[in-house]
Amino acid sequence: MSEGLSFGTLVVGADRDIEDGAPLAPDLVLASVYHLTGDPRPGVAGYGRMDNAGWTDLERLLGRLDGGEAVVFASGMAACVAALQPFLAPGDTLLLPSDGYYGVRRVAEDILQPWGVHVRLVPTPELADGDVAGVRLLWLETPSNPGLDCVDIAALAERAHAVGAKVVVDNTTPTALGQAPLALGADIVVAADTKALAGHSDALLGHVTCRSADDAAQVRQWRTLTGGIPGALTTYLVHRGLLTLDVRLERMCASAAAIARYLHGHPRVEGVRYPGLEEDPAHALAARQMRQYGFLVGMMFEEARAARAFLDRARLVKEATSFGGVHTTAEQRSRWGGDDVPPRFVRLSVGIEPVQDLLSDIERALR
Ligand SMILES: *Cc1c(COP(=O)(O)O)cnc(C)c1O
């Protein structure tokens, strides 16, 4: 965090010098072609696949929050691929969690593996003692989606760096305000800003932030060549969403903690996962490396029927995929077939509705 200011201040850019007459709102430039005389040169926009003032505006902010150089992409997946493929070659070994976001696993197994990359999958809780010998790139996701297990970023980064591996952390679930992987020793952080960072369920966007300028240049080149660029309007919407991230998270995380506490020991719920619960297996680690425990709660019912009944009876909790939006949503992750979770598991994403209304709705749906 620069100059001792809190993230809530940085996130609205309150500390930047601003010229008279300049807008307070983010830049929105709808242009595919720019006037460019003579030779192309850095800092002068020429073509829309290479430059956009709205990206630059958002990247500056994301870079400050993450503590590195940020590059925005068309989606979280476009960002994930840009943090994988440029840093791997056939013959390299990629180690990634078997319980993380399923899209990343699919890319590893369906695209990188046939290309010649060795893919090793290890469950997040076992990564702490896992073997990193021979690994070129270590991918972490903490808390993992959807299981909400955590892994010690600093400890693993140290071990991975000792064998010359690069460490990438998918920071989607906590966001840059909830956890700072680069400060903990990671080389690259990626996030699906589609989720909480944008927060209004109306835009897809992702970003990669690199500690080193060389890595950032490779990621930027990857974007320019492969074309996974976010649209200008989407970039604007995400930037606008980011301006309120701090206040949204404050409400969402406090409500999630209250709901997790309520569900813990509830006779109709067999198990609850929330890193903020003292009883959670990930709590001690989360307390050390996270600034907030997040807004996701894992609910394990005794049987799939009970999970289904909960979703059917809830009125405020909307059945929907994805997470991190202003609306409270939930789903049986198993319905997509990609995650190793049973149908009796429900992932709850707590939104910004006042918590007493959510608690009443959940109480009624469980009755
Ligand atoms: C959603 C998600 C992604 C992919 O983001 P999209 O914007 O849907 O492409 C990547 N990683 C994690 C952890 C996610 O939850």
Coordinates of C-alpha atoms and ligand atoms in Angstrom, one line a residue:
M1 CA 0.0 0.0 0.0
S2 CA 1.7 3.2 -1.1
E3 CA 2.3 6.3 1.1
G4 CA 0.5 4.8 4.0
L5 CA -2.9 5.4 2.5
S6 CA -5.7 2.8 2.9
F7 CA -6.9 0.8 -0.1
G8 CA -10.3 2.5 0.1
T9 CA -8.5 5.8 -0.7
L10 CA -6.3 4.4 -3.4
V11 CA -9.2 2.6 -5.1
V12 CA -11.0 5.8 -5.9
G13 CA -7.7 7.4 -7.0
A14 CA -8.2 10.2 -4.4
D15 CA -4.5 10.8 -4.1
R16 CA -3.8 11.4 -7.7
D17 CA -3.0 14.9 -9.0
I18 CA -5.7 16.0 -11.3
E19 CA -5.7 19.0 -13.7
D20 CA -8.4 21.6 -13.7
G21 CA -11.1 20.6 -16.1
A22 CA -10.2 16.9 -16.1
P23 CA -13.0 14.4 -15.5
L24 CA -13.2 12.6 -12.2
A25 CA -14.8 9.6 -14.0
P26 CA -12.6 6.9 -15.7
D27 CA -11.5 7.3 -19.3
L28 CA -13.8 5.9 -22.0
V29 CA -12.3 6.1 -25.5
L30 CA -14.3 4.3 -28.3
A31 CA -11.7 4.1 -31.1
S32 CA -10.2 1.4 -33.1
V33 CA -8.0 3.7 -35.1
Y34 CA -6.0 6.8 -34.0
H35 CA -4.2 9.5 -35.9
L36 CA -0.5 8.4 -36.1
T37 CA 2.0 10.1 -38.3
G38 CA 5.4 8.6 -39.1
D39 CA 6.9 5.7 -37.1
P40 CA 4.9 4.1 -34.3
R41 CA 6.3 5.1 -30.9
P42 CA 5.6 4.1 -27.3
G43 CA 2.9 6.2 -25.6
V44 CA 1.3 7.2 -28.8
A45 CA -1.9 5.2 -29.7
G46 CA -2.1 3.8 -33.2
Y47 CA -4.5 0.9 -33.2
G48 CA -7.2 -0.4 -30.9
R49 CA -5.7 -3.9 -30.4
M50 CA -2.6 -2.3 -28.9
D51 CA -3.7 0.8 -27.0
N52 CA -6.7 2.2 -25.2
A53 CA -6.7 5.1 -22.7
G54 CA -9.4 3.3 -20.6
W55 CA -7.2 0.2 -20.2
T56 CA -4.3 2.4 -19.2
D57 CA -6.4 4.2 -16.6
L58 CA -7.6 0.9 -15.1
E59 CA -4.2 -0.8 -15.4
R60 CA -2.6 2.0 -13.5
L61 CA -5.1 1.5 -10.6
L62 CA -4.9 -2.3 -10.6
G63 CA -1.1 -2.1 -10.7
R64 CA -1.0 0.1 -7.7
L65 CA -3.4 -2.2 -5.8
D66 CA -1.5 -5.4 -6.6
G67 CA 1.9 -3.8 -6.4
G68 CA 3.2 -4.5 -9.9
E69 CA 2.4 -3.8 -13.6
A70 CA -1.1 -4.7 -14.7
V71 CA -2.4 -5.8 -18.1
V72 CA -6.2 -6.2 -18.6
F73 CA -7.8 -8.9 -20.7
A74 CA -11.2 -9.8 -22.2
S75 CA -12.1 -12.3 -19.4
G76 CA -10.6 -14.0 -16.4
M77 CA -9.7 -17.0 -18.6
A78 CA -8.0 -14.8 -21.2
A79 CA -5.9 -13.5 -18.3
C80 CA -5.2 -17.0 -16.9
V81 CA -3.9 -18.2 -20.3
A82 CA -1.7 -15.1 -20.7
A83 CA -0.1 -16.0 -17.3
L84 CA 0.5 -19.6 -18.4
Q85 CA 1.4 -20.0 -22.1
P86 CA 4.1 -17.3 -22.5
F87 CA 6.0 -18.7 -19.5
L88 CA 5.9 -22.4 -20.5
A89 CA 7.5 -24.4 -23.3
P90 CA 7.0 -28.1 -24.3
G91 CA 8.9 -30.3 -21.8
D92 CA 8.2 -27.9 -18.8
T93 CA 6.2 -29.0 -15.8
L94 CA 3.2 -27.1 -14.6
L95 CA 2.0 -27.8 -11.1
L96 CA -1.6 -26.7 -10.3
P97 CA -4.2 -27.3 -7.7
S98 CA -6.7 -30.1 -8.6
D99 CA -9.4 -28.2 -6.7
G100 CA -9.0 -24.8 -8.2
Y101 CA -11.1 -23.1 -11.0
Y102 CA -12.0 -25.8 -13.5
G103 CA -11.4 -23.7 -16.6
V104 CA -7.7 -23.4 -15.8
R105 CA -7.4 -27.2 -15.4
R106 CA -9.1 -27.6 -18.7
V107 CA -6.6 -25.3 -20.4
A108 CA -3.8 -27.2 -18.8
E109 CA -5.1 -30.7 -19.8
D110 CA -6.7 -29.9 -23.1
I111 CA -4.3 -27.3 -24.5
L112 CA -1.0 -27.2 -22.7
Q113 CA -0.6 -31.0 -22.2
P114 CA -1.1 -31.9 -25.9
W115 CA 1.4 -29.1 -26.7
G116 CA 4.0 -31.0 -24.5
V117 CA 3.7 -29.5 -21.1
H118 CA 3.7 -32.0 -18.2
V119 CA 0.7 -31.2 -16.0
R120 CA 0.7 -32.2 -12.3
L121 CA -2.4 -31.8 -10.2
V122 CA -2.3 -31.7 -6.4
P123 CA -5.2 -30.8 -4.0
T124 CA -4.6 -27.4 -2.3
P125 CA -4.3 -28.7 1.2
E126 CA -1.5 -31.1 0.1
L127 CA 0.5 -28.4 -1.8
A128 CA 2.1 -27.3 1.4
D129 CA 4.1 -30.5 1.6
G130 CA 4.0 -31.2 -2.1
D131 CA 7.2 -31.9 -4.2
V132 CA 8.1 -28.9 -6.3
A133 CA 11.3 -30.4 -7.8
G134 CA 11.4 -30.0 -11.6
V135 CA 8.5 -27.5 -11.7
R136 CA 8.7 -24.6 -14.1
L137 CA 5.5 -22.9 -13.1
L138 CA 3.5 -23.2 -9.9
W139 CA -0.1 -22.1 -10.0
L140 CA -1.9 -21.4 -6.7
E141 CA -5.5 -20.4 -6.0
T142 CA -6.2 -19.4 -2.4
P143 CA -8.9 -19.6 -1.1
S144 CA -9.7 -22.1 -3.8
N145 CA -12.9 -22.0 -5.8
P146 CA -15.2 -23.7 -4.9
G147 CA -13.8 -25.6 -1.8
L148 CA -12.3 -22.5 0.0
D149 CA -9.1 -24.3 1.0
C150 CA -6.0 -22.1 1.5
V151 CA -2.3 -22.4 0.9
D152 CA 0.6 -20.5 2.3
I153 CA 1.8 -18.3 -0.6
A154 CA 5.0 -17.0 1.1
A155 CA 6.2 -20.5 2.1
L156 CA 5.4 -22.1 -1.3
A157 CA 6.9 -19.1 -3.2
E158 CA 10.2 -19.6 -1.3
R159 CA 10.3 -23.3 -2.1
A160 CA 9.3 -22.8 -5.7
H161 CA 11.9 -20.0 -6.2
A162 CA 14.6 -22.3 -4.8
V163 CA 14.1 -24.6 -7.7
G164 CA 13.8 -21.8 -10.2
A165 CA 10.0 -22.0 -10.7
K166 CA 7.7 -19.0 -11.4
V167 CA 4.8 -18.6 -9.0
V168 CA 1.4 -17.4 -10.3
V169 CA -1.5 -16.8 -7.9
D170 CA -5.1 -16.7 -9.0
N171 CA -6.4 -14.0 -6.6
T172 CA -10.0 -13.9 -7.9
T173 CA -11.8 -14.9 -4.7
P174 CA -10.2 -12.4 -2.3
T175 CA -9.5 -9.6 -4.8
A176 CA -6.5 -7.2 -4.5
L177 CA -8.1 -5.7 -1.4
G178 CA -8.4 -9.0 0.4
Q179 CA -4.9 -10.5 -0.3
A180 CA -1.6 -9.3 -1.8
P181 CA 0.1 -12.3 -3.4
L182 CA 3.0 -10.2 -4.9
A183 CA 3.8 -8.8 -1.5
L184 CA 3.8 -12.4 -0.2
G185 CA 6.4 -13.5 -2.8
A186 CA 4.5 -14.5 -5.9
D187 CA 5.8 -13.4 -9.3
I188 CA 2.5 -12.9 -11.1
V189 CA -1.1 -12.4 -9.9
V190 CA -4.1 -13.0 -12.1
A191 CA -7.8 -12.3 -11.3
A192 CA -11.2 -12.7 -12.9
D193 CA -12.5 -9.2 -12.3
T194 CA -15.7 -10.4 -13.7
K195 CA -16.5 -11.5 -10.1
A196 CA -16.2 -9.2 -7.1
L197 CA -13.9 -6.6 -8.5
A198 CA -16.4 -5.4 -11.1
G199 CA -19.2 -6.7 -8.9
H200 CA -22.4 -5.9 -10.8
S201 CA -22.8 -9.1 -12.9
D202 CA -22.7 -7.0 -16.1
A203 CA -19.1 -7.4 -17.4
L204 CA -16.4 -9.9 -18.0
L205 CA -12.8 -8.8 -17.7
G206 CA -9.6 -10.2 -16.2
H207 CA -6.1 -8.9 -15.5
V208 CA -2.5 -10.1 -15.0
T209 CA -0.2 -8.1 -12.7
C210 CA 3.6 -8.9 -12.8
R211 CA 6.2 -8.0 -10.4
S212 CA 8.8 -7.7 -13.1
A213 CA 8.6 -5.4 -16.1
D214 CA 10.0 -8.2 -18.4
D215 CA 7.2 -10.5 -17.5
A216 CA 4.6 -7.7 -18.0
A217 CA 6.1 -6.9 -21.4
Q218 CA 5.6 -10.6 -22.4
V219 CA 2.0 -10.6 -21.1
R220 CA 1.3 -7.4 -23.0
Q221 CA 2.8 -8.8 -26.2
W222 CA 0.7 -11.9 -25.8
R223 CA -2.4 -9.7 -25.6
T224 CA -1.5 -7.7 -28.6
L225 CA -0.7 -10.8 -30.7
T226 CA -3.6 -13.0 -29.6
G227 CA -6.1 -10.2 -29.4
G228 CA -7.9 -11.1 -26.1
I229 CA -8.6 -7.4 -25.4
P230 CA -11.4 -6.0 -23.3
G231 CA -13.9 -3.7 -25.0
A232 CA -13.8 0.0 -24.1
L233 CA -17.3 0.0 -22.6
T234 CA -16.6 -3.1 -20.5
T235 CA -13.4 -1.6 -19.3
Y236 CA -15.3 1.5 -18.2
L237 CA -17.9 -0.6 -16.4
V238 CA -15.3 -2.6 -14.5
H239 CA -13.4 0.5 -13.5
R240 CA -16.6 2.1 -12.3
G241 CA -17.3 -1.1 -10.3
L242 CA -13.9 -1.1 -8.8
L243 CA -14.5 2.4 -7.4
T244 CA -17.0 0.9 -4.9
L245 CA -15.1 -2.4 -4.2
D246 CA -14.0 -1.4 -0.7
V247 CA -17.5 -0.5 0.6
R248 CA -19.1 -3.5 -1.1
L249 CA -16.5 -5.9 0.3
E250 CA -16.9 -4.5 3.8
R251 CA -20.6 -5.3 3.8
M252 CA -20.3 -8.6 1.9
C253 CA -17.5 -10.0 4.1
A254 CA -19.2 -8.9 7.4
S255 CA -22.4 -10.5 6.2
A256 CA -20.7 -13.7 5.1
A257 CA -19.0 -14.0 8.5
A258 CA -22.4 -13.6 10.3
I259 CA -24.0 -16.1 7.9
A260 CA -21.2 -18.7 8.3
R261 CA -21.5 -18.3 12.1
Y262 CA -25.2 -18.9 11.9
L263 CA -24.8 -21.9 9.7
H264 CA -22.0 -23.5 11.8
G265 CA -23.7 -26.1 13.9
H266 CA -27.1 -25.6 12.3
P267 CA -28.9 -29.0 12.5
R268 CA -29.8 -28.9 8.8
V269 CA -26.3 -28.1 7.6
E270 CA -23.6 -30.8 8.0
G271 CA -20.6 -28.6 7.4
V272 CA -19.6 -25.0 6.6
R273 CA -16.5 -23.7 5.0
Y274 CA -15.5 -20.1 5.6
P275 CA -11.9 -19.1 6.3
G276 CA -13.1 -16.5 8.8
L277 CA -14.6 -19.1 11.1
E278 CA -12.1 -20.0 13.9
E279 CA -13.2 -23.6 13.5
D280 CA -12.3 -23.7 9.8
P281 CA -9.2 -25.8 8.9
A282 CA -7.9 -22.8 6.8
H283 CA -8.5 -20.2 9.5
A284 CA -5.0 -19.9 11.0
L285 CA -3.4 -19.5 7.6
A286 CA -6.1 -17.2 6.3
A287 CA -5.7 -15.0 9.4
R288 CA -2.0 -14.6 8.6
Q289 CA -2.1 -14.0 4.8
M290 CA -5.5 -12.4 4.1
R291 CA -6.8 -8.9 5.0
Q292 CA -10.4 -10.1 4.7
Y293 CA -12.0 -13.5 4.8
G294 CA -14.2 -13.0 1.7
F295 CA -17.9 -13.3 0.9
L296 CA -18.0 -17.0 -0.2
V297 CA -19.4 -19.6 2.1
G298 CA -19.3 -23.4 1.4
M299 CA -22.4 -25.3 2.6
M300 CA -22.4 -29.1 2.8
F301 CA -25.8 -30.6 3.3
E302 CA -26.5 -34.2 4.4
E303 CA -27.8 -35.1 1.0
A304 CA -28.3 -33.6 -2.5
R305 CA -32.1 -33.3 -1.9
A306 CA -31.6 -31.0 1.0
A307 CA -29.3 -28.8 -1.1
R308 CA -31.9 -28.7 -3.8
A309 CA -34.6 -27.9 -1.3
F310 CA -32.6 -25.0 0.1
L311 CA -32.1 -23.4 -3.4
D312 CA -35.8 -23.9 -4.2
R313 CA -37.1 -22.4 -1.0
A314 CA -34.7 -19.4 -0.8
R315 CA -36.2 -16.2 -2.2
L316 CA -33.4 -13.6 -1.8
V317 CA -30.7 -16.1 -2.4
K318 CA -30.8 -16.4 -6.2
E319 CA -29.7 -19.6 -7.9
A320 CA -27.0 -18.5 -10.3
T321 CA -23.4 -19.4 -11.2
S322 CA -20.4 -17.1 -10.7
F323 CA -20.0 -15.0 -7.5
G324 CA -19.0 -11.7 -6.1
G325 CA -21.9 -9.6 -7.4
V326 CA -24.1 -7.3 -5.4
H327 CA -26.8 -10.0 -5.4
T328 CA -26.6 -13.0 -3.1
T329 CA -26.4 -16.1 -5.2
A330 CA -25.8 -19.8 -4.7
E331 CA -25.5 -23.0 -6.7
Q332 CA -24.6 -26.6 -6.6
R333 CA -21.2 -26.5 -8.3
S334 CA -21.5 -30.1 -9.3
R335 CA -24.1 -29.2 -11.9
W336 CA -21.3 -28.1 -14.3
G337 CA -19.4 -31.4 -14.0
G338 CA -16.0 -29.7 -13.7
D339 CA -15.4 -29.5 -10.0
D340 CA -14.8 -32.5 -7.7
V341 CA -17.6 -31.6 -5.3
P342 CA -20.7 -33.6 -4.5
P343 CA -24.3 -32.4 -5.4
R344 CA -24.9 -31.8 -1.7
F345 CA -22.3 -29.0 -1.7
V346 CA -23.6 -25.5 -2.3
R347 CA -21.4 -22.4 -2.8
L348 CA -23.0 -19.3 -1.4
S349 CA -21.9 -15.9 -2.6
V350 CA -23.0 -13.2 -0.1
G351 CA -24.1 -9.9 -1.7
I352 CA -24.8 -6.4 -0.4
E353 CA -28.4 -7.0 0.9
P354 CA -28.7 -6.1 4.6
V355 CA -27.7 -9.2 6.5
Q356 CA -30.8 -9.5 8.7
D357 CA -32.9 -10.0 5.5
L358 CA -30.5 -12.7 4.3
L359 CA -30.4 -14.5 7.6
S360 CA -34.3 -14.6 7.7
D361 CA -34.4 -15.9 4.1
I362 CA -31.7 -18.6 4.9
E363 CA -33.4 -19.5 8.1
R364 CA -36.8 -19.9 6.3
A365 CA -35.2 -21.9 3.4
L366 CA -33.6 -24.3 5.9
R367 CA -36.7 -24.9 8.0
Ligands
LIG1 C1 -14.4 -17.2 -12.8 C2 -13.0 -17.5 -12.6 C3 -12.1 -17.5 -13.6 C4 -12.5 -17.2 -15.1 O1 -13.0 -15.9 -15.2 P1 -13.9 -15.5 -16.5 O2 -14.1 -14.0 -16.4 O3 -15.2 -16.3 -16.3 O4 -13.2 -16.0 -17.7 C5 -10.7 -17.8 -13.3 N1 -10.4 -18.1 -12.0 C6 -11.3 -18.1 -11.0 C7 -10.8 -18.5 -9.6 C8 -12.6 -17.8 -11.3 O5 -13.5 -17.9 -10.3

